[in-house]
Amino acid sequence: MRRARIGAAAAALLVAAAALAGCASGATATKQIVGVAMPTTTSDRWVNDGKNVAAQLRALGRTVDLKYAEDDVPTQVAQIQAMIDEGAGALVVGAIDGTALKDVLAKAAAANIPVVSYDRLIRDTPDIAYYATFDNALVGAQQADSLLEGLGVLDAKGADTHVTGPFLIELIAGSPDDNNATVFFQGAMKVLQPYLDAGVLVVGSGQTDFATIATPKWNGDTAAQRLGPILDTVYANKRVDAVLAPADIISVPVLEVLRSHGYGTADKPWPVVTGQDADIPAVKALIAGEQHSTIYKDTRQLAEVAVSMVESLLKGEEPETNDNASYDNGVKVVPSYLLKPQVVTKANYADVLVGSGYYTQQELG
């Protein structure tokens, strides 16, 4: 890490707002525009991402063009093209399909518009300048660790308890067009594979390859529809002990299909179900004892990183990074800043989510 300013409260960015706004002139007005392209409003986390990025940029005197494409790739391409056409000085892009933006980003490059890839790595193009995200391999490892802890295979300190099982589990992965989904899965399987090899864990359905368990467009209903028949057949006369769900947008529908199969009762306790993003419905399920864990990724901090990158780029400076080796997008290794995620359970949600001001207790019920 070349500098250590990232991770300070986003409020620190507000201090410079008046000065930056005062320095803006009519001649550079178009360069004040920052295009922010986000994938969808169907997930709370993406709504919050867009709001946080836009608010922090506006506080610094930037004009923001914030658009959501509702998981439609042609719409996102058209939105980015419109941002280029209006003379944006920089783009922040949370991609729907990490492989579908090559042509439109080439146009951004031709117009000398730098692009920050936001949370999801944009692949197969040289035309992204930097990548702002969380440590996605760690996210997967944390999901796997929390699953093992929920089963009692690991204790609260992460030490192996030497229980032999076998515990029956099912695996769900994210969208195949999102590079993060692969990284989450690989991070989780690096932790789980030794226990699968030893027979402590058994995937009852036998479905373990990414292509089979992936969930296009992160659609939770699709994941639930895949799990339902497995519960009907493989688990007709036995109980699933855990489900590795990669995100809350998937875990919540999974909980509903489990409920419809009699789980959540004295005879069939809830399996250990993981998640990610600390969405309010999932946190409520966690508090109710239905979902075991989620992974908290403070989108305020991620927005701060992305905004800091944009500010540096617009000033002709080199943004701060802390990883220049991990993220190869198929054309180049993209300089990145990785934030650290955190496991949230019923035991610590109040301290982590409410104590940090991310949610109020009233929002969580």
Coordinates of C-alpha atoms in Angstrom, one line a residue:
M1 CA 0.0 0.0 0.0
R2 CA 1.5 3.3 -1.0
R3 CA -0.6 5.4 1.2
A4 CA -2.9 4.8 4.1
R5 CA -5.8 7.2 3.7
I6 CA -8.5 4.8 2.5
G7 CA -10.7 3.4 5.2
A8 CA -11.2 6.8 7.0
A9 CA -14.8 7.8 7.4
A10 CA -16.5 9.0 4.3
A11 CA -17.1 12.3 6.1
A12 CA -13.4 13.1 5.6
L13 CA -14.2 13.5 1.9
L14 CA -16.8 16.2 2.7
V15 CA -14.3 18.5 4.1
A16 CA -12.9 19.3 0.7
A17 CA -16.2 19.8 -1.0
A18 CA -16.5 23.6 -0.8
A19 CA -13.0 24.1 -2.0
L20 CA -13.3 21.7 -4.9
A21 CA -16.6 23.2 -5.9
G22 CA -15.2 26.6 -5.8
C23 CA -12.3 25.7 -8.1
A24 CA -14.6 24.4 -10.8
S25 CA -14.9 26.7 -13.8
G26 CA -17.3 26.8 -16.7
A27 CA -14.5 25.7 -19.0
T28 CA -14.2 22.4 -17.1
A29 CA -17.8 21.9 -16.3
T30 CA -18.2 18.8 -18.4
K31 CA -15.2 17.2 -16.6
Q32 CA -17.2 17.5 -13.4
I33 CA -19.6 14.9 -14.6
V34 CA -19.0 11.4 -13.3
G35 CA -21.1 8.6 -14.8
V36 CA -22.1 5.9 -12.3
A37 CA -23.6 2.7 -13.9
M38 CA -25.0 0.2 -11.4
P39 CA -26.6 -3.2 -12.3
T40 CA -30.0 -3.3 -10.5
T41 CA -32.3 -1.9 -7.9
T42 CA -33.6 -5.4 -7.0
S43 CA -31.0 -5.8 -4.3
D44 CA -30.7 -3.4 -1.3
R45 CA -26.9 -3.5 -1.5
W46 CA -26.8 -2.1 -5.1
V47 CA -29.3 0.6 -4.2
N48 CA -27.0 1.6 -1.3
D49 CA -23.9 1.4 -3.5
G50 CA -25.4 3.8 -6.0
K51 CA -26.6 6.2 -3.3
N52 CA -23.3 6.2 -1.5
V53 CA -21.1 6.8 -4.5
A54 CA -23.4 9.5 -5.8
A55 CA -23.6 11.3 -2.4
Q56 CA -19.8 11.3 -1.9
L57 CA -19.1 12.5 -5.4
R58 CA -21.7 15.3 -5.1
A59 CA -20.2 16.4 -1.8
L60 CA -16.9 16.9 -3.7
G61 CA -18.6 19.1 -6.2
R62 CA -19.1 16.6 -9.0
T63 CA -22.2 16.3 -11.1
V64 CA -23.3 12.7 -11.0
D65 CA -25.2 10.7 -13.7
L66 CA -26.4 7.6 -11.8
K67 CA -28.2 4.9 -13.8
Y68 CA -29.4 1.4 -12.9
A69 CA -29.9 -1.1 -15.8
E70 CA -32.1 -3.6 -14.0
D71 CA -29.9 -6.5 -15.0
D72 CA -30.3 -5.9 -18.7
V73 CA -27.0 -5.8 -20.5
P74 CA -28.1 -3.8 -23.6
T75 CA -29.6 -1.2 -21.3
Q76 CA -26.3 -0.9 -19.4
V77 CA -24.4 -0.6 -22.6
A78 CA -26.7 2.2 -23.8
Q79 CA -26.5 4.0 -20.4
I80 CA -22.7 4.0 -20.5
Q81 CA -22.7 5.2 -24.1
A82 CA -25.0 8.1 -23.1
M83 CA -22.5 9.0 -20.3
I84 CA -19.7 9.0 -22.8
D85 CA -21.7 11.2 -25.2
E86 CA -22.5 13.7 -22.5
G87 CA -18.8 14.2 -21.8
A88 CA -18.3 12.4 -18.5
G89 CA -14.9 12.9 -17.0
A90 CA -14.8 9.4 -15.5
L91 CA -17.0 6.3 -15.2
V92 CA -17.7 4.1 -12.2
V93 CA -19.2 0.8 -13.5
G94 CA -20.8 -2.0 -11.5
A95 CA -21.1 -4.4 -14.4
I96 CA -24.1 -6.8 -15.0
D97 CA -22.1 -9.0 -17.3
G98 CA -18.4 -8.7 -16.7
T99 CA -17.6 -9.8 -20.3
A100 CA -20.1 -7.6 -22.2
L101 CA -18.7 -4.1 -22.0
K102 CA -15.6 -4.4 -24.2
D103 CA -16.9 -2.4 -27.1
V104 CA -18.5 0.5 -25.2
L105 CA -15.5 0.9 -22.9
A106 CA -13.2 1.1 -26.0
K107 CA -15.3 4.2 -26.9
A108 CA -14.7 5.5 -23.4
A109 CA -10.9 5.0 -23.8
A110 CA -11.0 6.7 -27.2
A111 CA -12.6 9.7 -25.5
N112 CA -9.9 9.6 -22.7
I113 CA -12.5 8.7 -20.0
P114 CA -11.0 6.6 -17.3
V115 CA -13.1 3.7 -15.9
V116 CA -13.2 2.4 -12.4
S117 CA -14.5 -1.2 -12.2
Y118 CA -16.8 -1.3 -9.1
D119 CA -17.0 -4.4 -7.1
R120 CA -17.4 -6.7 -10.1
L121 CA -14.3 -7.1 -12.3
I122 CA -14.9 -6.1 -15.9
R123 CA -13.2 -8.7 -18.0
D124 CA -11.7 -9.0 -21.5
T125 CA -10.8 -5.3 -22.0
P126 CA -7.7 -3.1 -21.4
D127 CA -9.9 -0.1 -20.9
I128 CA -10.4 -0.1 -17.2
A129 CA -8.0 1.9 -15.1
Y130 CA -8.6 0.5 -11.6
Y131 CA -10.7 -1.9 -9.6
A132 CA -12.4 -1.2 -6.3
T133 CA -13.8 -4.2 -4.4
F134 CA -13.6 -6.4 -1.3
D135 CA -11.3 -9.3 -0.9
N136 CA -13.6 -11.7 -2.7
A137 CA -11.6 -14.9 -2.1
L138 CA -11.8 -14.1 1.6
V139 CA -15.6 -13.6 1.3
G140 CA -15.8 -17.2 0.1
A141 CA -13.5 -18.5 2.8
Q142 CA -15.5 -16.7 5.5
Q143 CA -18.7 -18.2 4.2
A144 CA -17.2 -21.7 4.3
D145 CA -15.7 -21.1 7.8
S146 CA -19.1 -19.9 9.1
L147 CA -20.8 -22.9 7.6
L148 CA -18.3 -25.2 9.4
E149 CA -18.7 -23.3 12.6
G150 CA -22.5 -23.6 12.4
L151 CA -22.1 -27.3 12.0
G152 CA -19.7 -27.6 14.9
V153 CA -16.8 -28.7 12.7
L154 CA -15.0 -25.6 13.8
D155 CA -15.3 -23.9 17.2
A156 CA -15.9 -20.2 17.8
K157 CA -12.1 -19.5 17.4
G158 CA -11.9 -21.4 14.1
A159 CA -10.2 -24.5 15.5
D160 CA -11.0 -27.9 14.2
T161 CA -13.2 -29.8 16.7
H162 CA -12.4 -33.2 15.0
V163 CA -16.1 -34.2 14.7
T164 CA -16.5 -36.8 12.0
G165 CA -20.0 -36.2 10.6
P166 CA -21.0 -36.9 8.0
F167 CA -22.9 -33.7 7.5
L168 CA -25.1 -33.4 4.4
I169 CA -24.7 -30.1 2.6
E170 CA -25.7 -28.5 -0.7
L171 CA -23.8 -25.9 -2.7
I172 CA -25.1 -22.9 -4.6
A173 CA -22.9 -20.5 -6.6
G174 CA -23.6 -17.0 -8.0
S175 CA -24.0 -15.8 -11.6
P176 CA -21.5 -17.2 -14.2
D177 CA -21.2 -13.8 -15.9
D178 CA -20.0 -12.2 -12.6
N179 CA -16.3 -12.8 -12.0
N180 CA -16.8 -12.4 -8.3
A181 CA -19.1 -15.5 -8.2
T182 CA -16.2 -17.7 -9.4
V183 CA -13.9 -16.2 -6.8
F184 CA -16.4 -16.6 -4.0
F185 CA -16.9 -20.3 -4.9
Q186 CA -13.2 -21.0 -5.2
G187 CA -12.5 -19.3 -1.9
A188 CA -15.2 -21.4 -0.2
M189 CA -14.1 -24.7 -1.8
K190 CA -10.5 -24.2 -0.8
V191 CA -11.8 -24.4 2.8
L192 CA -14.5 -27.0 2.3
Q193 CA -12.6 -29.5 0.1
P194 CA -10.5 -31.1 2.8
Y195 CA -13.7 -31.9 4.7
L196 CA -15.4 -33.2 1.6
D197 CA -12.3 -35.4 0.9
A198 CA -12.3 -36.7 4.5
G199 CA -16.1 -37.5 4.4
V200 CA -16.9 -35.1 7.2
L201 CA -19.0 -33.2 4.6
V202 CA -21.1 -34.9 1.9
V203 CA -22.9 -33.1 -0.9
G204 CA -26.1 -35.2 -1.0
S205 CA -27.0 -34.3 -4.6
G206 CA -23.5 -34.8 -5.8
Q207 CA -23.7 -31.4 -7.6
T208 CA -20.4 -29.7 -6.9
D209 CA -19.2 -28.2 -10.2
F210 CA -19.6 -24.5 -10.7
A211 CA -21.5 -24.8 -14.0
T212 CA -24.2 -27.0 -12.4
I213 CA -24.7 -25.0 -9.2
A214 CA -24.3 -21.5 -10.7
T215 CA -27.3 -19.1 -10.5
P216 CA -27.7 -16.9 -13.6
K217 CA -28.2 -13.2 -12.8
W218 CA -28.0 -14.0 -9.1
N219 CA -31.7 -14.9 -9.3
G220 CA -32.7 -16.3 -5.9
D221 CA -35.9 -17.8 -7.3
T222 CA -33.8 -19.8 -9.8
A223 CA -31.6 -21.1 -7.0
A224 CA -34.7 -22.1 -4.9
Q225 CA -36.2 -23.8 -7.9
R226 CA -33.0 -25.9 -8.3
L227 CA -33.0 -26.8 -4.6
G228 CA -36.6 -27.8 -4.4
P229 CA -36.4 -31.0 -6.4
I230 CA -33.2 -31.9 -4.6
L231 CA -35.1 -31.7 -1.3
D232 CA -38.0 -33.7 -2.7
T233 CA -35.7 -36.5 -3.9
V234 CA -32.3 -36.7 -2.2
Y235 CA -33.7 -35.5 1.1
A236 CA -37.1 -37.2 1.1
N237 CA -36.1 -39.3 4.1
K238 CA -33.2 -37.4 5.6
R239 CA -32.3 -33.8 6.5
V240 CA -29.9 -31.4 4.8
D241 CA -27.6 -29.9 7.4
A242 CA -26.2 -26.9 5.6
V243 CA -26.6 -24.8 2.4
L244 CA -23.7 -22.7 1.1
A245 CA -25.6 -19.7 -0.3
P246 CA -23.3 -17.1 -1.9
A247 CA -25.5 -14.0 -1.3
D248 CA -28.5 -12.8 0.7
I249 CA -30.5 -12.3 -2.5
I250 CA -30.2 -16.1 -2.9
S251 CA -30.3 -17.2 0.7
V252 CA -33.7 -15.6 1.5
P253 CA -35.6 -17.5 -1.3
V254 CA -33.7 -20.6 -0.3
L255 CA -35.0 -20.2 3.3
E256 CA -38.5 -20.0 1.9
V257 CA -38.2 -23.3 -0.1
L258 CA -36.7 -24.9 3.0
R259 CA -39.6 -23.6 5.0
S260 CA -42.0 -25.1 2.5
H261 CA -40.3 -28.5 3.0
G262 CA -40.9 -28.4 6.7
Y263 CA -37.6 -26.9 8.0
G264 CA -37.7 -24.5 10.9
T265 CA -39.6 -26.9 13.1
A266 CA -38.6 -29.0 16.1
D267 CA -38.5 -32.1 13.9
K268 CA -36.5 -30.4 11.1
P269 CA -34.4 -27.6 12.5
W270 CA -33.0 -25.0 10.1
P271 CA -29.9 -26.0 8.2
V272 CA -26.8 -23.8 8.5
V273 CA -27.4 -21.2 5.7
T274 CA -24.8 -18.7 4.7
G275 CA -25.2 -15.4 2.8
Q276 CA -23.5 -12.1 1.8
D277 CA -24.3 -8.4 1.7
A278 CA -26.2 -8.0 5.0
D279 CA -29.4 -7.2 3.2
I280 CA -32.2 -6.3 5.7
P281 CA -34.4 -9.4 4.9
A282 CA -31.5 -11.7 5.5
V283 CA -30.4 -9.9 8.7
K284 CA -34.0 -10.2 10.0
A285 CA -33.8 -13.9 9.2
L286 CA -30.5 -14.1 11.0
I287 CA -32.0 -12.5 14.1
A288 CA -34.9 -14.9 13.9
G289 CA -32.5 -17.9 13.9
E290 CA -33.3 -18.9 10.3
Q291 CA -30.2 -17.8 8.5
H292 CA -26.9 -18.6 10.2
S293 CA -24.6 -15.9 8.8
T294 CA -24.1 -13.2 6.2
I295 CA -21.0 -11.4 5.1
Y296 CA -21.0 -7.7 5.8
K297 CA -19.4 -5.5 3.2
D298 CA -19.6 -1.8 4.1
T299 CA -20.7 -0.2 0.9
R300 CA -19.9 3.2 2.4
Q301 CA -16.2 2.2 2.5
L302 CA -16.3 0.8 -1.0
A303 CA -17.9 4.0 -2.3
E304 CA -15.1 5.9 -0.5
V305 CA -12.5 3.9 -2.3
A306 CA -14.1 4.3 -5.7
V307 CA -14.6 8.1 -5.2
S308 CA -11.0 8.5 -4.1
M309 CA -9.9 6.7 -7.3
V310 CA -12.1 9.0 -9.4
E311 CA -10.8 12.1 -7.7
S312 CA -7.2 11.0 -8.2
L313 CA -7.8 10.2 -11.9
L314 CA -9.5 13.5 -12.6
K315 CA -6.6 15.3 -11.0
G316 CA -4.0 13.4 -13.0
E317 CA -2.8 11.5 -9.9
E318 CA -2.2 7.9 -9.3
P319 CA -4.9 6.3 -7.1
E320 CA -4.1 4.3 -4.0
T321 CA -4.0 0.5 -4.4
N322 CA -3.1 -2.4 -2.2
D323 CA -3.2 -5.3 -4.6
N324 CA -1.5 -5.3 -8.0
A325 CA -1.3 -9.0 -8.7
S326 CA -4.6 -10.8 -8.0
Y327 CA -7.1 -9.6 -10.6
D328 CA -6.2 -10.5 -14.1
N329 CA -9.2 -9.7 -16.4
G330 CA -8.0 -11.7 -19.3
V331 CA -6.2 -8.8 -20.9
K332 CA -4.2 -7.2 -18.0
V333 CA -3.8 -7.4 -14.3
V334 CA -5.9 -4.6 -13.0
P335 CA -4.5 -2.5 -10.1
S336 CA -7.0 -2.9 -7.2
Y337 CA -7.9 -1.8 -3.8
L338 CA -9.4 -4.6 -1.7
L339 CA -11.4 -4.0 1.5
K340 CA -11.9 -6.6 4.2
P341 CA -15.3 -8.2 4.7
Q342 CA -16.7 -9.3 8.1
V343 CA -18.8 -12.3 9.1
V344 CA -22.1 -11.3 10.8
T345 CA -24.1 -13.7 13.0
K346 CA -26.9 -13.3 15.4
A347 CA -24.3 -12.9 18.1
N348 CA -22.6 -9.9 16.7
Y349 CA -25.1 -8.2 14.3
A350 CA -26.0 -5.4 16.8
D351 CA -22.3 -4.5 17.3
V352 CA -21.3 -4.7 13.7
L353 CA -24.4 -3.4 11.8
V354 CA -26.1 -1.2 14.3
G355 CA -23.1 0.0 16.2
S356 CA -21.4 1.1 13.0
G357 CA -24.5 3.1 11.9
Y358 CA -25.0 0.9 8.9
Y359 CA -28.6 0.2 10.1
T360 CA -30.7 1.3 12.9
Q361 CA -32.3 -1.2 15.2
Q362 CA -35.7 0.0 14.0
E363 CA -34.8 -1.0 10.5
L364 CA -34.0 -4.5 11.6
G365 CA -37.2 -4.9 13.7

